Each structure stands twice: as C-alpha cells, then as structure tokens.
XYZ file of C-alpha atoms in Angstrom:
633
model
C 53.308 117.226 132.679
C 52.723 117.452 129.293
C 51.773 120.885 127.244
C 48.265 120.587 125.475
C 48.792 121.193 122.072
C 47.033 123.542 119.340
C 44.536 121.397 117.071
C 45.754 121.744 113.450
C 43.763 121.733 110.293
C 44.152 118.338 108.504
C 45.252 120.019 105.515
C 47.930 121.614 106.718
C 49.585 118.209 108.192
C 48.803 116.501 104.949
C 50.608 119.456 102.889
C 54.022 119.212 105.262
C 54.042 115.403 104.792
C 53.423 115.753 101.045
C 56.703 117.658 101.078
C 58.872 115.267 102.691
C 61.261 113.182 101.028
C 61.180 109.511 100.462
C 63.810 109.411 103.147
C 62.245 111.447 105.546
C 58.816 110.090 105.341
C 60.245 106.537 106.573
C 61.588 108.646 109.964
C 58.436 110.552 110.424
C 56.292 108.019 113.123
C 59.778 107.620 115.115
C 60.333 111.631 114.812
C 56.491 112.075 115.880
C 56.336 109.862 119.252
C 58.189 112.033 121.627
C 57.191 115.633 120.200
C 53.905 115.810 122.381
C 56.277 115.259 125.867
C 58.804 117.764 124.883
C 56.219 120.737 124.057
C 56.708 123.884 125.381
C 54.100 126.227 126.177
C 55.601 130.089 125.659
C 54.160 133.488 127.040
C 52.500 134.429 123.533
C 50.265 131.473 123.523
C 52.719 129.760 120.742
C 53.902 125.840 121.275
C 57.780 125.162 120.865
C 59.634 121.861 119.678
C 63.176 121.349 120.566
C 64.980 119.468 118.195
C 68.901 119.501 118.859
C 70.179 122.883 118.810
C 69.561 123.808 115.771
C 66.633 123.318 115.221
C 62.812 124.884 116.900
C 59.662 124.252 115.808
C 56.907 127.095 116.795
C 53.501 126.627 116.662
C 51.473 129.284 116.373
C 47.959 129.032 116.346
C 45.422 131.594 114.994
C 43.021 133.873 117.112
C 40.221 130.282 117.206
C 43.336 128.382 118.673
C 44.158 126.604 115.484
C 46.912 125.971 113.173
C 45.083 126.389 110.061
C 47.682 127.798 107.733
C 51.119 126.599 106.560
C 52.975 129.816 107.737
C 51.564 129.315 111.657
C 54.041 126.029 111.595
C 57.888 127.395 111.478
C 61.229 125.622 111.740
C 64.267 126.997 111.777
C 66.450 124.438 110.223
C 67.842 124.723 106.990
C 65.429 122.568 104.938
C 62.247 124.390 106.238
C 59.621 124.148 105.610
C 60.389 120.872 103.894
C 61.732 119.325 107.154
C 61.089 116.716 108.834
C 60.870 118.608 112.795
C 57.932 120.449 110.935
C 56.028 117.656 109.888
C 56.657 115.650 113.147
C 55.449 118.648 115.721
C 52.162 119.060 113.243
C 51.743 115.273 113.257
C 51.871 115.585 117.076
C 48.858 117.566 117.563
C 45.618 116.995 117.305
C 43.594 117.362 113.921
C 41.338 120.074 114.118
C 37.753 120.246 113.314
C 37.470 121.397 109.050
C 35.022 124.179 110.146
C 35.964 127.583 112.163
C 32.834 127.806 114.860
C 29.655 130.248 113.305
C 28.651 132.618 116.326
C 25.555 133.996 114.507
C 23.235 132.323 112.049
C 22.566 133.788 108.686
C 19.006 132.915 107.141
C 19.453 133.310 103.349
C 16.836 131.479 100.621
C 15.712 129.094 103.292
C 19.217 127.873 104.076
C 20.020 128.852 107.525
C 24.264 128.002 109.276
C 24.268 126.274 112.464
C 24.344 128.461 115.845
C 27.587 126.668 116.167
C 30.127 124.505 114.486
C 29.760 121.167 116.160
C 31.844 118.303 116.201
C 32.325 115.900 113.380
C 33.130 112.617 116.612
C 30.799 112.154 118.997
C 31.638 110.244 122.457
C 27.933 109.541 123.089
C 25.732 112.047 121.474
C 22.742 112.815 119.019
C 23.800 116.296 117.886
C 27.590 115.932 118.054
C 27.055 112.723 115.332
C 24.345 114.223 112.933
C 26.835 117.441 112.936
C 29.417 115.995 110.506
C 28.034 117.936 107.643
C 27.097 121.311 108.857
C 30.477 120.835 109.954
C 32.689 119.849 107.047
C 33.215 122.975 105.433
C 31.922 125.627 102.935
C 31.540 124.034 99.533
C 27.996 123.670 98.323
C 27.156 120.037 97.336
C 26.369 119.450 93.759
C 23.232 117.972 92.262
C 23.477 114.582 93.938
C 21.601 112.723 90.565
C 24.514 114.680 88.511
C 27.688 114.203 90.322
C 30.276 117.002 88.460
C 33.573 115.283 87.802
C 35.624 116.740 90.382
C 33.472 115.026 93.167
C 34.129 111.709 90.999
C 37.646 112.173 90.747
C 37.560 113.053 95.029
C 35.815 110.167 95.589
C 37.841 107.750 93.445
C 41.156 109.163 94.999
C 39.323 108.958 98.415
C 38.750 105.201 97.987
C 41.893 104.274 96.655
C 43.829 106.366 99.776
C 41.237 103.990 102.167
C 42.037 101.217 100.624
C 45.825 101.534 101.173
C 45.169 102.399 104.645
C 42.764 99.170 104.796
C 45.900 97.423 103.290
C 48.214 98.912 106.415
C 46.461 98.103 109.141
C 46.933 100.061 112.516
C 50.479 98.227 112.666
C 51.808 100.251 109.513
C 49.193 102.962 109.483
C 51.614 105.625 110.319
C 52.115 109.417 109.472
C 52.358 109.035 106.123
C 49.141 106.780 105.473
C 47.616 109.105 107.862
C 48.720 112.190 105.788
C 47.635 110.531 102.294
C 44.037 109.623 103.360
C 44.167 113.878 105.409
C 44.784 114.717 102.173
C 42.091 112.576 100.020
C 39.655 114.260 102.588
C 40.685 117.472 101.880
C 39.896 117.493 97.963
C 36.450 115.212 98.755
C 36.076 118.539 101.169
C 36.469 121.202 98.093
C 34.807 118.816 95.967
C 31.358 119.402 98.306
C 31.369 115.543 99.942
C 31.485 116.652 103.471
C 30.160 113.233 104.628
C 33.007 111.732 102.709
C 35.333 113.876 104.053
C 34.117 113.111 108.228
C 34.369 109.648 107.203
C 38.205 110.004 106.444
C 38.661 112.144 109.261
C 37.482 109.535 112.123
C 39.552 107.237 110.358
C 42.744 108.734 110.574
C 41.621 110.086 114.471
C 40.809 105.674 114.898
C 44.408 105.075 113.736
C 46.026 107.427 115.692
C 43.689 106.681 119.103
C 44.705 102.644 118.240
C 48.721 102.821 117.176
C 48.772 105.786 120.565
C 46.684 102.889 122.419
C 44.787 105.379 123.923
C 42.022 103.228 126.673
C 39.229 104.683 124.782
C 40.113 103.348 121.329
C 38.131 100.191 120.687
C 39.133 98.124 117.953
C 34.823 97.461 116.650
C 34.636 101.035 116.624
C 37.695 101.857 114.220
C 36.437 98.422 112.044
C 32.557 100.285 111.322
C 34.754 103.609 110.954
C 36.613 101.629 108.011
C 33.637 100.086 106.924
C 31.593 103.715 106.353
C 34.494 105.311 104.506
C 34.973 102.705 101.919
C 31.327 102.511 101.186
C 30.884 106.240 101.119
C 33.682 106.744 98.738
C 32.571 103.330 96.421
C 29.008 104.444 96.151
C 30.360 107.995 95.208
C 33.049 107.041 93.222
C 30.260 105.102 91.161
C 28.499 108.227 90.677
C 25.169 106.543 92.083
C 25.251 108.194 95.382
C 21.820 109.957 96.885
C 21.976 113.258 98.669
C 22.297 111.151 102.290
C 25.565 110.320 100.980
C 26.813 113.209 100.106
C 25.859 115.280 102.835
C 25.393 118.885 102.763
C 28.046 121.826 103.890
C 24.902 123.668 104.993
C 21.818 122.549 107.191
C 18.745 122.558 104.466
C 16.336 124.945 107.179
C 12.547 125.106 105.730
C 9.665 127.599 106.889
C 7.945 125.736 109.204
C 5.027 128.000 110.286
C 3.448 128.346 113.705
C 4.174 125.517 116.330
C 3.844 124.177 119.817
C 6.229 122.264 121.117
C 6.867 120.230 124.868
C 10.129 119.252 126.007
C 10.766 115.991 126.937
C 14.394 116.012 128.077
C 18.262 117.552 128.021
C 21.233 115.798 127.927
C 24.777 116.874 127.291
C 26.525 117.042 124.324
C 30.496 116.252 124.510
C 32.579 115.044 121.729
C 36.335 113.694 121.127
C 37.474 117.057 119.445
C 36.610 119.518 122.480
C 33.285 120.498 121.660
C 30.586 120.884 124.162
C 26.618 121.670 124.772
C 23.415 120.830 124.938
C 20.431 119.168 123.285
C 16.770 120.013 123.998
C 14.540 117.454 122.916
C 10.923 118.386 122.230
C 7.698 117.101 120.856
C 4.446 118.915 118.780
C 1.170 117.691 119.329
C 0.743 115.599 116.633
C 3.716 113.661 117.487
C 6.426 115.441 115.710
C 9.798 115.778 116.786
C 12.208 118.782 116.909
C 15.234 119.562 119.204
C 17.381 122.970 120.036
C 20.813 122.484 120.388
C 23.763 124.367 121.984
C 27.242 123.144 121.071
C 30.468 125.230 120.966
C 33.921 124.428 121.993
C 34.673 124.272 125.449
C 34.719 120.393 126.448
C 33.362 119.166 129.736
C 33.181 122.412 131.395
C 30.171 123.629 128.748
C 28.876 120.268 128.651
C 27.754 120.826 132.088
C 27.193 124.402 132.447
C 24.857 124.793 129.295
C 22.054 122.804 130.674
C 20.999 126.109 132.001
C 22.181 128.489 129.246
C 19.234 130.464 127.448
C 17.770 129.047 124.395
C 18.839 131.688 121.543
C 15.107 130.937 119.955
C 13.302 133.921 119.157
C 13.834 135.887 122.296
C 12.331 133.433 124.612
C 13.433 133.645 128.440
C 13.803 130.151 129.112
C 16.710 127.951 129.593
C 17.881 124.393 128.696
C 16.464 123.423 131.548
C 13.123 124.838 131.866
C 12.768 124.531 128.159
C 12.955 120.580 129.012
C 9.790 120.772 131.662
C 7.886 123.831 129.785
C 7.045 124.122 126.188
C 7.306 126.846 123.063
C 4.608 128.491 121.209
C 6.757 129.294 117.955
C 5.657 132.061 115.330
C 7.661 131.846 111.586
C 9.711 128.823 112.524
C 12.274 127.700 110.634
C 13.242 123.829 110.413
C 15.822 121.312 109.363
C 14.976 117.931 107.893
C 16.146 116.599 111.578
C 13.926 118.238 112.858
C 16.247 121.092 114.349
C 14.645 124.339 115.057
C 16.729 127.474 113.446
C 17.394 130.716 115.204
C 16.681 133.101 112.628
C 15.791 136.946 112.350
C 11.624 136.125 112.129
C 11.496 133.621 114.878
C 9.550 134.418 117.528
C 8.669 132.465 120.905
C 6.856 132.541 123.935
C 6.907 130.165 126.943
C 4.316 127.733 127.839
C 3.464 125.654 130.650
C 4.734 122.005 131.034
C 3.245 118.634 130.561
C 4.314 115.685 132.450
C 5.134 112.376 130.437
C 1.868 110.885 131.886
C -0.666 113.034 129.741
C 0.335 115.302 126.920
C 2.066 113.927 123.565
C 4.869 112.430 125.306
C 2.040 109.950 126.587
C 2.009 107.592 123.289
C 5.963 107.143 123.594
C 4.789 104.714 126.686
C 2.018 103.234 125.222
C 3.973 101.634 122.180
C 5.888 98.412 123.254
C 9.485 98.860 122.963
C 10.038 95.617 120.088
C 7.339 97.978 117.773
C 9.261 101.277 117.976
C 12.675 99.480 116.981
C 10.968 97.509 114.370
C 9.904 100.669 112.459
C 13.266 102.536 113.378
C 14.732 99.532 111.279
C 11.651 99.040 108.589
C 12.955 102.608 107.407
C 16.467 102.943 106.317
C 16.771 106.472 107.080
C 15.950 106.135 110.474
C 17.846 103.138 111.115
C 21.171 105.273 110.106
C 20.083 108.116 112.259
C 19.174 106.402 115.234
C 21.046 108.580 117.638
C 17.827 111.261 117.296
C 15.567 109.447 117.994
C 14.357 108.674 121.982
C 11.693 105.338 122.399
C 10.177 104.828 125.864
C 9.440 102.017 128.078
C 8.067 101.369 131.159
C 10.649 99.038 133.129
C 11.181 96.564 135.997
C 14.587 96.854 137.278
C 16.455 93.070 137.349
C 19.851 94.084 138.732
C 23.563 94.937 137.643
C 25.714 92.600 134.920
C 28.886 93.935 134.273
C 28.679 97.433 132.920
C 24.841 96.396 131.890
C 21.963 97.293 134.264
C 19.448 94.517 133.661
C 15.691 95.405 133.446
C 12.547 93.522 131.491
C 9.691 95.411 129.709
C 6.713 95.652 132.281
C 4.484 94.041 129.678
C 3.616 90.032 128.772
C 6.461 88.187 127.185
C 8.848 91.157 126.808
C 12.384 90.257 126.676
C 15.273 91.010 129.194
C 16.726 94.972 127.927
C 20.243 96.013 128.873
C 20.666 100.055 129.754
C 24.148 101.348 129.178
C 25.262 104.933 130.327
C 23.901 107.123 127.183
C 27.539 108.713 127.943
C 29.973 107.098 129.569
C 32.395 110.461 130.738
C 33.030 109.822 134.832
C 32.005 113.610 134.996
C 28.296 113.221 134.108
C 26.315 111.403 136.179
C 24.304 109.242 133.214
C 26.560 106.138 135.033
C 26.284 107.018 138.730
C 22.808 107.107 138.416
C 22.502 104.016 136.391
C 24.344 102.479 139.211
C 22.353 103.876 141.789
C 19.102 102.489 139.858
C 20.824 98.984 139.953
C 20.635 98.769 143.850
C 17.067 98.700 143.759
C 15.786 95.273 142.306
C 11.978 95.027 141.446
C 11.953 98.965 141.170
C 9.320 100.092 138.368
C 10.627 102.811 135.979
C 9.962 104.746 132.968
C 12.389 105.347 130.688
C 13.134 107.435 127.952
C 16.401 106.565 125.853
C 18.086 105.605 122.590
C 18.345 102.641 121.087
C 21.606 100.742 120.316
C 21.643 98.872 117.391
C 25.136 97.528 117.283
C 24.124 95.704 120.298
C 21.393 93.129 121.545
C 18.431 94.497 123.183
C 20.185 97.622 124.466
C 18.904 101.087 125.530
C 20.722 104.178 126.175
C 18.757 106.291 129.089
C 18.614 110.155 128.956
C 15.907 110.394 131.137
C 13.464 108.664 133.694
C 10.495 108.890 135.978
C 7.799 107.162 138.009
C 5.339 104.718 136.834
C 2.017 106.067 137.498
C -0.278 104.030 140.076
C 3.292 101.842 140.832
C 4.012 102.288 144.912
C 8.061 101.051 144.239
C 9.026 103.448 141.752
C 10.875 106.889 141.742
C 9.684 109.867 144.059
C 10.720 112.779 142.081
C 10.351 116.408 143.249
C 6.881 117.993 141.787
C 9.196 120.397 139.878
C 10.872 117.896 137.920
C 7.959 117.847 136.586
C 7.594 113.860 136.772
C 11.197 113.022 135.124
C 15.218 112.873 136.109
C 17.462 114.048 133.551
C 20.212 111.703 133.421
C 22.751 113.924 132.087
C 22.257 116.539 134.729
C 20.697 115.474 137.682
C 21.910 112.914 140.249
C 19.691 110.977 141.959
C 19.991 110.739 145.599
C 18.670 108.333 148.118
C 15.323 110.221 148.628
C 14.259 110.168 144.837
C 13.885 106.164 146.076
C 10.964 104.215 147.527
C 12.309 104.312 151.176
C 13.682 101.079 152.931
C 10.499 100.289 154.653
C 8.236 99.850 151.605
C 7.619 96.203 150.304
C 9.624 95.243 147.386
C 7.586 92.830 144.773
C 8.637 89.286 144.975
C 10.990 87.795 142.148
C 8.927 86.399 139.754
C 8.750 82.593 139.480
C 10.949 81.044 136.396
C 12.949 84.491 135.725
C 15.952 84.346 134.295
C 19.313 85.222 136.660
C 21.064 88.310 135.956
C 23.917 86.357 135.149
C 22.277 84.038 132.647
C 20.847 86.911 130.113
C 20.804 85.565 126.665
C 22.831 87.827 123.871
C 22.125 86.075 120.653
C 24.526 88.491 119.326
C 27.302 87.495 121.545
C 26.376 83.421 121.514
C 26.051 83.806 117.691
C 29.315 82.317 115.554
C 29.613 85.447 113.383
C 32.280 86.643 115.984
C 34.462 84.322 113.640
C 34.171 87.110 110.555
C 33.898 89.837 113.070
C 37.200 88.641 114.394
C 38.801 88.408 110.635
C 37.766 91.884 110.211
C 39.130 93.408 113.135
C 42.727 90.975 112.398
C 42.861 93.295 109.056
C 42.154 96.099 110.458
C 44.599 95.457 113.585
C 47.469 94.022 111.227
C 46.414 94.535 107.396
C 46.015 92.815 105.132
C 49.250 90.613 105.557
C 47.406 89.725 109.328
C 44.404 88.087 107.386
C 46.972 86.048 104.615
C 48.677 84.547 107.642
C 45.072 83.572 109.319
C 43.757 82.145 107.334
C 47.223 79.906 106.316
C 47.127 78.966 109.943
C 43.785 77.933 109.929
C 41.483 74.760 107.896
C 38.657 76.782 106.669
C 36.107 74.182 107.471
C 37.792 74.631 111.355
C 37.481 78.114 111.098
C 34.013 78.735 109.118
C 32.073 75.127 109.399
C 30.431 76.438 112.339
C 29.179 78.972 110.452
C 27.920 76.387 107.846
C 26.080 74.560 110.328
C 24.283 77.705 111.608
C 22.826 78.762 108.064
C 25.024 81.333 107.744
C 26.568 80.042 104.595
C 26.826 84.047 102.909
C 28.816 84.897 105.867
C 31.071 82.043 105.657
C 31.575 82.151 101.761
C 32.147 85.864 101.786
C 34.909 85.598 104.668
C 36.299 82.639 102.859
C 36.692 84.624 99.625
C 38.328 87.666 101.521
C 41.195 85.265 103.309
C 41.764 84.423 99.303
C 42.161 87.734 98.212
C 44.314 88.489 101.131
C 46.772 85.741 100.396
C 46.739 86.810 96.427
C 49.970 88.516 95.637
C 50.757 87.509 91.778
C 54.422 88.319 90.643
C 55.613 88.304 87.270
C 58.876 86.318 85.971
C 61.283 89.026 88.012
C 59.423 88.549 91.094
C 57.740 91.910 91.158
C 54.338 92.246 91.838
C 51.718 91.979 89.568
C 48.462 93.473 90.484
C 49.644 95.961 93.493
C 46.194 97.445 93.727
C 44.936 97.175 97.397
C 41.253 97.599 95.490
C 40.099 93.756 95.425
C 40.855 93.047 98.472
C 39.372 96.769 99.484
C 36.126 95.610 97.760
C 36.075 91.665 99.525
C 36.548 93.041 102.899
C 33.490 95.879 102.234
C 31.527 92.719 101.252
C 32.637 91.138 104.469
C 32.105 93.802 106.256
C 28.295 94.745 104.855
C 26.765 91.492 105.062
C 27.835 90.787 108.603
C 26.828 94.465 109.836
C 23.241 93.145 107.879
C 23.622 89.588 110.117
C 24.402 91.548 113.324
C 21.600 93.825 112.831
C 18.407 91.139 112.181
C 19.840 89.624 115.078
C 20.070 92.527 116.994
C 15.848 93.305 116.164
C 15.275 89.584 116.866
C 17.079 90.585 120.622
C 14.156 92.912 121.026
C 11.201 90.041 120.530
C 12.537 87.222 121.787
C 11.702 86.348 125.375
C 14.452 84.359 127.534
C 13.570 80.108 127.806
C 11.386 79.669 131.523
C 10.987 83.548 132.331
C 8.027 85.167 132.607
C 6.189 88.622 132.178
C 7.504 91.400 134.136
C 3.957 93.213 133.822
C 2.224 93.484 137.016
C-alpha cells in the first residue's frame, strides 16, 4: 500500500526544477513515476525516498501538513539541493493549495478573510469553485482600470508558459512544463492575479490527473481548463482586464444592515485538494440570495459530518441543518458580492421559525418556468460564469433512468425533456443513490431545487427535493423535513415513496421513450472542432498538424458548412494551418518558434465553439421533443 504523501506548495516544486540541469530535467518524468510507491512514512510524521544507497530524500512537512519551504525537502546526495531525487520526490506529491487555512476572520475597512481557506478545484460544488480567489494568496489586487507593470509582465510570462504547455500536449507535458507554468503562477500570485494564478494551477493538476490517467480525469474538462487560462492571461496581458478577471486575494465584505433570511437547502462541499464542508443556502424576503459556508480541510469525513456543525454567525445556536429548515434574523450583517454572509465581531443573530417551499419566498422559485430562469442566468454574463451559486426550481414528472441521466419533463405545457445528474458524483454521498432511487418510480411528481449545467443540454443538478402540493404520487416526507430532502445528506428510503398500492398516472400519449431523448448538443456536428481541440490538447500541437494532413477538409468540416456553422468551420480550418506552420530558414532551423499563433488560433477555436455549445445548450431548455406532449397535469 502506498504512503499518502505531504501536499507541497507549487512554488517550491517549480524552484527545485528551475535548478536542475539541462541533463537532469530530460530524466525528471522517468525519476518521478515510481517515487509515490516507494514512500516511506517515518515515526516523526516526515516522508522518505530511497534512491540507491546513497541517496534519501525526507520530506518534512510543516505544522499545516505542507511542504511549503525549500529547506522541508532534503537530499543527501552530493549535488543537493540541485538534484534530481529532490525534484522527483517533490514532483511526486501533490500540489498544495497557495493559501495556509484562516481559523478566525478579521473585519478590517469592510474587508473581512474567509472563515476558512477553501479549495481552489471543486469536484461538484458552489463554494469550493467561487473560492479560487479568497484562496490564492495575500497580495492585494491593483486598480483593475490601471494594471501596474508587474501584473503585465505576470501575465505576459503566464501566457507564454500556457502556450508552451498548449504546444506539449498531455503526451509531452511533463515535470518540467509542469514546473515552468508552477512557476508563471507563482509571480501572477505576487503580482495580485489570484484568478490567473487558480487557472494555472488546475492546469498543471489536469496534466498530471491525464499523463497519471487517473479515472476521474476527463479529457473536456482539462480542454475548458486550457481554454480559461489562456484567456485570463491574454485579456490581462493586454492590460484590458476588469476586476472579474483579476480576482481578489480578499473577499470584498460590505455592511449589509439588518436581515431575514430562510434556508432553502445544505449540501456538501468536497473538493480535489482535501478540503471539506458545507454550504447553507438561504433566501431574504425580497428574493435575495445569501449562503453560509463551512469549508476546512478534512475531505469526505467533514463533508459529511458538517451538515450538523454550528453556524459561526453571530452566536446563533443553530446548525447546518436546522439553519436549512429555520431562518436568521441578522443585526449589523456583513456581506460579500456573492452574497456570502461574514462572521464578524458586530454580527448578531437569532433563530427563526421555518417556511416550507410551498409559501414563503422560496415560493416564486416554482412559479417561474425553468427555460425563463436559464434564459436570464445567460442574458447576464456575470451570472452565466457563476452559475454554480445559483439554485432554479421546477416542479417535475419523473420519465425514467438513461444511462447516468434520470429523465424527467417540466410539469407544465410544452416543456422539454430535463436530464438530472448527481449534483456530486462521490459514491459516499447519497446525491446518486437517491437519484437512483427516484428513477424507479416513473410518473412520480417532484419538486426540485438544483443547479443548472450549462456545458450540457437541458441538464439540472439536484440538491434538494420535495412534494408537489395537491399531487397524490409524489414524495411523503417527514413533517420535520419541513417539506424537502436534502440530497447531499439524507437518503431516501422506501417510505418517503407513494406506497405500491397507489395508482400511478398513465404514460402520456405521443411521449417520447427514455431512450430516444433528443441532445441537440450531442446530435450537433461541432463534436468535429470539439474533437480537434481535445487532439491538441491530448497530443499538442504536432497531434493537430498530423489531423488535419490525414484528413480533406471539406471531409472533415463540410458538414459543418452545410449546418450554418461556417465560423466554426473556418476558425478550425485556420487552426489545423497554424498547426502545420513550422517555417525554417536556409540551415533548417526554425523560424518563428513562438507557440503564440497557434496559442491565439486555438483560443479562437476554442471561444467560438464554447459560444456555439452554449446557444445550443439554452435552445435545449425551450425546445420540446417532435410528437410528445405536456407533462402538466
């Protein structure tokens, strides 16, 4: 069994990388495969390598269980620290989050730290993504209209390291790309561009999940992670970056008075980098939305254990999970532009009773069709990029299992077929048992309250559900879950179900078979450029020269053509171009050895059809399969 290693601070790896020789650097990814396996885990806490016998690596992590200085990483050959066992046993590990974990907030000038350092990857949650900033470190951004040089000169090194790593590819994205981009991060990280820095950082965690071919690395995922970075470092480097690009090092908290807020739901908070938690979400009156979130390291275990920690809110005696079915009354309230609610010294709050989804403001979340609410997520651009805050509801008829889908259609005329997908998919939590256990009862009515998932077609994430009102087949919750199931944390069980003797609805005449559900996104031909992006990512930029030499381009992009989508097939044409151009000069040397124009064609690529996939996506939510009918009663 292998020894879990300590996290280490990006720059720290990027630093003993920088060190190596030419010669080493080309034995680093061959020195690096076999370190994690032949970790040893001694009394004191520290990590050993064995290499030969002269040579021991010791890690020794600081009192947060980090490497985050150059002296906690010894050798004992004779080129330390400039060795290559050094660099391999750092390159082993894990990188480490760029922030040490805040116990206590401080409230200074209206700028209030997080209650905890949270992750800068999410695997499936709001807090954990919107986190990257408050995260990335402790240099305060400049005046976004007046970028100061040095964040120009981070960002223009930043771009240039991305590019090179574009150029690589997973296949020769190694250590030392790895280490060049770590360390590009690291100076957009002094430089106050914590959002540029995150970027880097799930790129580098990408090509190490892909070339380790971990089975949670997904190739889609690692192309957007490519396509963020280089436009966050372009539009920087450019200098005409607003303050949503450059993110913040602190959380922006504002006085926000006197409030009363509901709560609507929990769910669990659980990210790649061993964070875990808990997110409250909650609603004021007049529609407003705020949340209270928990997240501190401890993984899976706190996931699940801090839906009943207190809420550290102005000494109120609640928990997570009475907080979620009760309300606050909130005196000197302090609050982020996300709507987060701040802990500090002059908050005070006292309990108040519950309102159930039917009546209350949680009732309007219902009584808005499910196409309107994602229309105006996407008619605003801000919203559209922070879509994992915000929770639309819908009142459901389930269809039945497809795949890893669960099938439902709006209960309203004309509403289209919706997929639900686990809002996390971890085989600890119980958002996919209970999805599953949903599927097994076709016609059931059901309210839902989830997330929205723009990178696919008609798809909702659930983190919570209850009955229909006035529906006899729908849920039969217990009167203290106050009229809703928290996905996250409870499991359903067979008597939160109509029971086998009542009447289920018959299928409705000309519906559509589970089997047959349209996904214009799927049947559309852009999977041609999305495939051409993913080949450069996969292989480089070499993988896309030899493509496209293997392939006509009116084979490969005329079907394109003859669906409209002549920008798509133009821009994918021009990027197989500038993949194949390699220029020499009359000794056969390269030319132009910049990896920035082809950098720039596959952003282009890479922007429009994220722009195609996304109308489509919002067209998934209107359009209403050929010969069904309403699912409304």
């Amino acid at each position: 069994m292998s020894t879990e290693l300590p996290p280490v601070a990006p720059e720290v790896l990027a630093e003993a990388v920088e060190n190596l020789t030419a010669r080493l650097r080309k034995k680093l990814d061959d020195a690096t495969a076999g370190c994690a396996a032949a970790a040893v885990r001694e009394a004191d806490g520290s990590v050993t390598f064995r290499f030969g016998e002269d040579a021991l690596v010791t890690l020794r992590p600081g009192p947060a269980g980090t490497v985050t200085e150059a002296g906690q990483a010894t050798c004992t050959c004779l080129l330390a620290p400039r060795c290559l066992h050094r660099a391999a046993a750092l390159g082993a590990a894990p990188l480490a989050d760029t922030a040490p974990p805040e116990p206590e907030p401080a409230v200074t000038a209206g700028t209030e730290r997080t209650t905890s350092a949270e992750p800068a990857e999410s695997a499936g949650s709001a807090e954990a993504a919107s986190a990257e900033a408050a995260s990335a470190g402790a240099a305060e951004p400049a005046d976004p209209a007046e970028p100061a040089p040095a964040q120009l000169g981070a960002a223009a090194a930043l771009w240039h390291a991305a590019a090179e790593a574009l150029a690589a590819g997973v296949t020769a994205g190694g250590a030392v790309v790895q280490a060049e981009l770590l360390r590009a991060a690291h100076t957009a990280r002094l430089a106050g561009l914590p959002r540029a820095e995150a970027a880097a950082l799930r790129v580098v965690r990408g090509l190490r999940a892909a070339r380790e071919r971990r089975t949670a690395h997904r190739l889609g995922d690692l192309t957007g992670s490519f396509r963020e970075l280089l436009h966050t470092a372009g539009v920087l480097a450019s200098g005409a970056a607003g303050p949503a690009l450059t993110g913040t090092s602190r959380r922006a908290y504002t006085a926000g008075g006197s409030l009363q807020v509901h709560g609507l739901c929990r769910e669990p908070v659980l990210s790649a980098t061993g964070y875990g938690g808990v997110v409250t979400h909650l609603l004021a009156p007049d529609g407003s939305r705020y949340s209270i979130s928990d997240v501190r390291p401890g993984g899976l275990a706190r996931a699940r254990g801090a839906g009943r920690a207190s809420v550290a809110l102005g000494g109120a005696t609640l928990d997570h999970a009475g907080l979620a079915r009760g309300g606050l009354r909130i005196v000197g309230a302090t609050v982020s532009a996300e709507g987060r609610l701040g802990a500090g010294r002059g908050v005070k709050a006292t309990p108040l009773p519950g309102a159930p989804w039917t009546d209350g403001p949680a009732a309007p979340l219902f009584a808005r069709p499910a196409a309107e609410a994602v229309a105006a997520l996407l008619a605003d651009p801000a919203d559209a990029a922070d879509t994992e805050t915000t929770l639309i509801g819908c009142d459901v008829v389930v269809v039945g299992p497809a795949g890893d889908h669960l099938l439902v259609r709006e209960a309203r005329p004309h509403a289209p077929m919706l997929r639900l997908l686990p809002a996390h998919p971890h085989p600890e939590l119980p958002h996919t048992e209970n999805l599953r256990r949903i599927a097994s009862y076709p016609g059931l009515r059901l309210r839902v309250l989830g997330r929205p998932d723009l990178d696919r077609a008609a798809t909702l994430r659930p983190v919570a559900v209850g009955p229909v009102p006035g529906e006899p087949y729908t849920l039969r919750l217990p009167e203290e879950w106050l009229g809703r199931a928290d996905l996250g944390y409870e499991r359903l069980q067979g008597e939160h179900f109509p029971p086998p003797d009542t009447a289920v609805p018959a299928p409705e005449p000309g519906a559509v078979p589970a089997s047959e559900a349209p996904d214009p996104l799927a049947d559309s031909p852009l999977w041609r450029v999305r495939r051409l992006l993913e080949t450069g990512v996969a292989g480089g930029r070499r993988a896309v020269a030899e493509a496209a030499r293997g392939t006509a381009p009116l084979a490969a992009y005329g079907p394109l053509r003859r669906a409209g989508l002549t920008g798509a097939a133009d821009l994918a044409t021009a990027l197989a171009a500038e993949a194949d151009r390699r220029p020499r000069d009359a000794f056969g040397r390269l030319a132009d050895p910049s990896p920035d124009g082809y950098a720039w064609a596959w952003l282009a690529v890479a922007t429009h059809l994220a722009g195609a996939e996304r109308s489509l996506v919002a067209a998934s939510w209107t359009a209403t399969p050929s010969g069904a009918t309403s699912a409304a009663p």
